[in-house]
Amino acid sequence: MLKLFRATAILEGISYLALFGITMPLKYWAEIPGPNKLVGYAHGALFIAFITLTILVGYEKKWGIKKLLIFGVASLLPFATFYVEGKYLRPEKVD
C-alpha cells in the first residue's frame, strides 16, 4: 500500500500544479475552460485518494496525530506532497 500512497502523493502534487499553473490560466486568460474541468476532476479524485491513503497507511503504521496532520496540511499546499513523499514515504524512512 505504501507504493500506491507514494504514487498518489506525487500524482496529487502534479495535478495540483497543473490545475493552478496551466489550466486555470487557460480558463481565465485564454477562455478555454475544458482542460480545467478535466484536470479539476482528476485532482479532486487524487486529493480524496491521498487523504484516504493517509488515514489507512497512518493506521497501519501507527502514526501519531502530528504526522497525520502534516500530511493533511501537505495536501493543501503546492509542492508539499512532494516534500512529504521524500521525507516520510521513502521505504528507508517509513516507521
PDB file of C-alpha atoms in Angstrom:
ATOM      1  CA  MET A   1       0.000   0.000   0.000  1.00  0.00           C
ATOM      2  CA  LEU A   2       2.988   2.273   0.551  1.00  0.00           C
ATOM      3  CA  LYS A   3       3.879   2.228  -3.169  1.00  0.00           C
ATOM      4  CA  LEU A   4       0.327   3.268  -4.015  1.00  0.00           C
ATOM      5  CA  PHE A   5       0.477   6.037  -1.405  1.00  0.00           C
ATOM      6  CA  ARG A   6       3.783   7.335  -2.768  1.00  0.00           C
ATOM      7  CA  ALA A   7       2.444   7.340  -6.338  1.00  0.00           C
ATOM      8  CA  THR A   8      -0.754   9.071  -5.225  1.00  0.00           C
ATOM      9  CA  ALA A   9       1.236  11.748  -3.375  1.00  0.00           C
ATOM     10  CA  ILE A  10       3.288  12.511  -6.477  1.00  0.00           C
ATOM     11  CA  LEU A  11       0.303  12.469  -8.834  1.00  0.00           C
ATOM     12  CA  GLU A  12      -1.746  14.651  -6.470  1.00  0.00           C
ATOM     13  CA  GLY A  13       1.074  17.197  -6.413  1.00  0.00           C
ATOM     14  CA  ILE A  14       1.385  17.171 -10.193  1.00  0.00           C
ATOM     15  CA  SER A  15      -2.366  17.564 -10.665  1.00  0.00           C
ATOM     16  CA  TYR A  16      -2.416  20.465  -8.188  1.00  0.00           C
ATOM     17  CA  LEU A  17       0.351  22.272 -10.031  1.00  0.00           C
ATOM     18  CA  ALA A  18      -1.251  21.549 -13.418  1.00  0.00           C
ATOM     19  CA  LEU A  19      -4.586  22.864 -12.192  1.00  0.00           C
ATOM     20  CA  PHE A  20      -3.233  26.156 -10.878  1.00  0.00           C
ATOM     21  CA  GLY A  21      -0.286  26.615 -13.226  1.00  0.00           C
ATOM     22  CA  ILE A  22      -1.723  25.541 -16.558  1.00  0.00           C
ATOM     23  CA  THR A  23      -5.465  25.005 -16.724  1.00  0.00           C
ATOM     24  CA  MET A  24      -6.665  27.923 -14.594  1.00  0.00           C
ATOM     25  CA  PRO A  25      -4.706  30.444 -16.687  1.00  0.00           C
ATOM     26  CA  LEU A  26      -6.151  28.774 -19.794  1.00  0.00           C
ATOM     27  CA  LYS A  27      -9.639  29.098 -18.370  1.00  0.00           C
ATOM     28  CA  TYR A  28      -9.450  32.703 -17.208  1.00  0.00           C
ATOM     29  CA  TRP A  29      -6.948  34.290 -19.570  1.00  0.00           C
ATOM     30  CA  ALA A  30      -7.484  32.342 -22.794  1.00  0.00           C
ATOM     31  CA  GLU A  31     -11.149  31.463 -22.179  1.00  0.00           C
ATOM     32  CA  ILE A  32     -10.521  27.725 -22.706  1.00  0.00           C
ATOM     33  CA  PRO A  33     -12.414  26.053 -19.833  1.00  0.00           C
ATOM     34  CA  GLY A  34     -12.304  22.404 -20.964  1.00  0.00           C
ATOM     35  CA  PRO A  35      -8.909  21.355 -19.579  1.00  0.00           C
ATOM     36  CA  ASN A  36      -9.641  22.967 -16.221  1.00  0.00           C
ATOM     37  CA  LYS A  37     -12.717  20.814 -15.738  1.00  0.00           C
ATOM     38  CA  LEU A  38     -10.897  17.574 -16.605  1.00  0.00           C
ATOM     39  CA  VAL A  39      -7.819  18.305 -14.519  1.00  0.00           C
ATOM     40  CA  GLY A  40     -10.068  19.539 -11.710  1.00  0.00           C
ATOM     41  CA  TYR A  41     -11.921  16.207 -11.631  1.00  0.00           C
ATOM     42  CA  ALA A  42      -8.644  14.289 -11.657  1.00  0.00           C
ATOM     43  CA  HIS A  43      -7.197  16.460  -8.910  1.00  0.00           C
ATOM     44  CA  GLY A  44     -10.319  16.043  -6.795  1.00  0.00           C
ATOM     45  CA  ALA A  45     -10.159  12.256  -7.082  1.00  0.00           C
ATOM     46  CA  LEU A  46      -6.433  12.244  -6.288  1.00  0.00           C
ATOM     47  CA  PHE A  47      -6.975  14.557  -3.309  1.00  0.00           C
ATOM     48  CA  ILE A  48      -9.604  12.211  -1.869  1.00  0.00           C
ATOM     49  CA  ALA A  49      -7.348   9.209  -2.535  1.00  0.00           C
ATOM     50  CA  PHE A  50      -4.415  10.968  -0.843  1.00  0.00           C
ATOM     51  CA  ILE A  51      -6.422  11.776   2.287  1.00  0.00           C
ATOM     52  CA  THR A  52      -7.911   8.264   2.391  1.00  0.00           C
ATOM     53  CA  LEU A  53      -4.497   6.662   1.986  1.00  0.00           C
ATOM     54  CA  THR A  54      -3.069   8.977   4.650  1.00  0.00           C
ATOM     55  CA  ILE A  55      -5.608   7.618   7.112  1.00  0.00           C
ATOM     56  CA  LEU A  56      -5.182   3.969   6.048  1.00  0.00           C
ATOM     57  CA  VAL A  57      -1.379   3.993   5.985  1.00  0.00           C
ATOM     58  CA  GLY A  58      -1.265   6.049   9.171  1.00  0.00           C
ATOM     59  CA  TYR A  59      -3.414   3.464  10.926  1.00  0.00           C
ATOM     60  CA  GLU A  60      -1.336   0.603   9.513  1.00  0.00           C
ATOM     61  CA  LYS A  61       1.978   2.207  10.523  1.00  0.00           C
ATOM     62  CA  LYS A  62       0.585   3.521  13.829  1.00  0.00           C
ATOM     63  CA  TRP A  63       1.478   7.127  13.051  1.00  0.00           C
ATOM     64  CA  GLY A  64       0.659   9.788  15.608  1.00  0.00           C
ATOM     65  CA  ILE A  65      -1.716  12.672  15.112  1.00  0.00           C
ATOM     66  CA  LYS A  66       1.180  15.048  14.362  1.00  0.00           C
ATOM     67  CA  LYS A  67       2.279  13.091  11.291  1.00  0.00           C
ATOM     68  CA  LEU A  68      -1.315  12.717  10.102  1.00  0.00           C
ATOM     69  CA  LEU A  69      -1.804  16.479  10.396  1.00  0.00           C
ATOM     70  CA  ILE A  70       1.404  17.105   8.454  1.00  0.00           C
ATOM     71  CA  PHE A  71       0.029  15.008   5.593  1.00  0.00           C
ATOM     72  CA  GLY A  72      -3.345  16.737   5.830  1.00  0.00           C
ATOM     73  CA  VAL A  73      -1.764  20.182   5.569  1.00  0.00           C
ATOM     74  CA  ALA A  74       0.547  18.970   2.786  1.00  0.00           C
ATOM     75  CA  SER A  75      -2.470  18.087   0.686  1.00  0.00           C
ATOM     76  CA  LEU A  76      -3.475  21.757   0.700  1.00  0.00           C
ATOM     77  CA  LEU A  77      -0.141  23.366  -0.196  1.00  0.00           C
ATOM     78  CA  PRO A  78       1.595  23.410  -3.583  1.00  0.00           C
ATOM     79  CA  PHE A  79       4.761  21.255  -3.668  1.00  0.00           C
ATOM     80  CA  ALA A  80       4.113  19.932  -0.142  1.00  0.00           C
ATOM     81  CA  THR A  81       3.098  16.448  -1.259  1.00  0.00           C
ATOM     82  CA  PHE A  82       6.483  16.139  -2.955  1.00  0.00           C
ATOM     83  CA  TYR A  83       8.138  17.133   0.320  1.00  0.00           C
ATOM     84  CA  VAL A  84       6.242  14.633   2.481  1.00  0.00           C
ATOM     85  CA  GLU A  85       6.780  11.878  -0.090  1.00  0.00           C
ATOM     86  CA  GLY A  86      10.518  12.434   0.112  1.00  0.00           C
ATOM     87  CA  LYS A  87      10.717  12.982   3.850  1.00  0.00           C
ATOM     88  CA  TYR A  88       8.218  10.435   5.180  1.00  0.00           C
ATOM     89  CA  LEU A  89       7.302   7.913   2.495  1.00  0.00           C
ATOM     90  CA  ARG A  90      10.616   6.651   1.167  1.00  0.00           C
ATOM     91  CA  PRO A  91      10.944   2.955   2.087  1.00  0.00           C
ATOM     92  CA  GLU A  92      14.003   3.578   4.255  1.00  0.00           C
ATOM     93  CA  LYS A  93      12.216   6.367   6.180  1.00  0.00           C
ATOM     94  CA  VAL A  94       8.868   4.704   6.935  1.00  0.00           C
ATOM     95  CA  ASP A  95       8.462   3.785  10.596  1.00  0.00           C
TER      96      ASP A  95
END
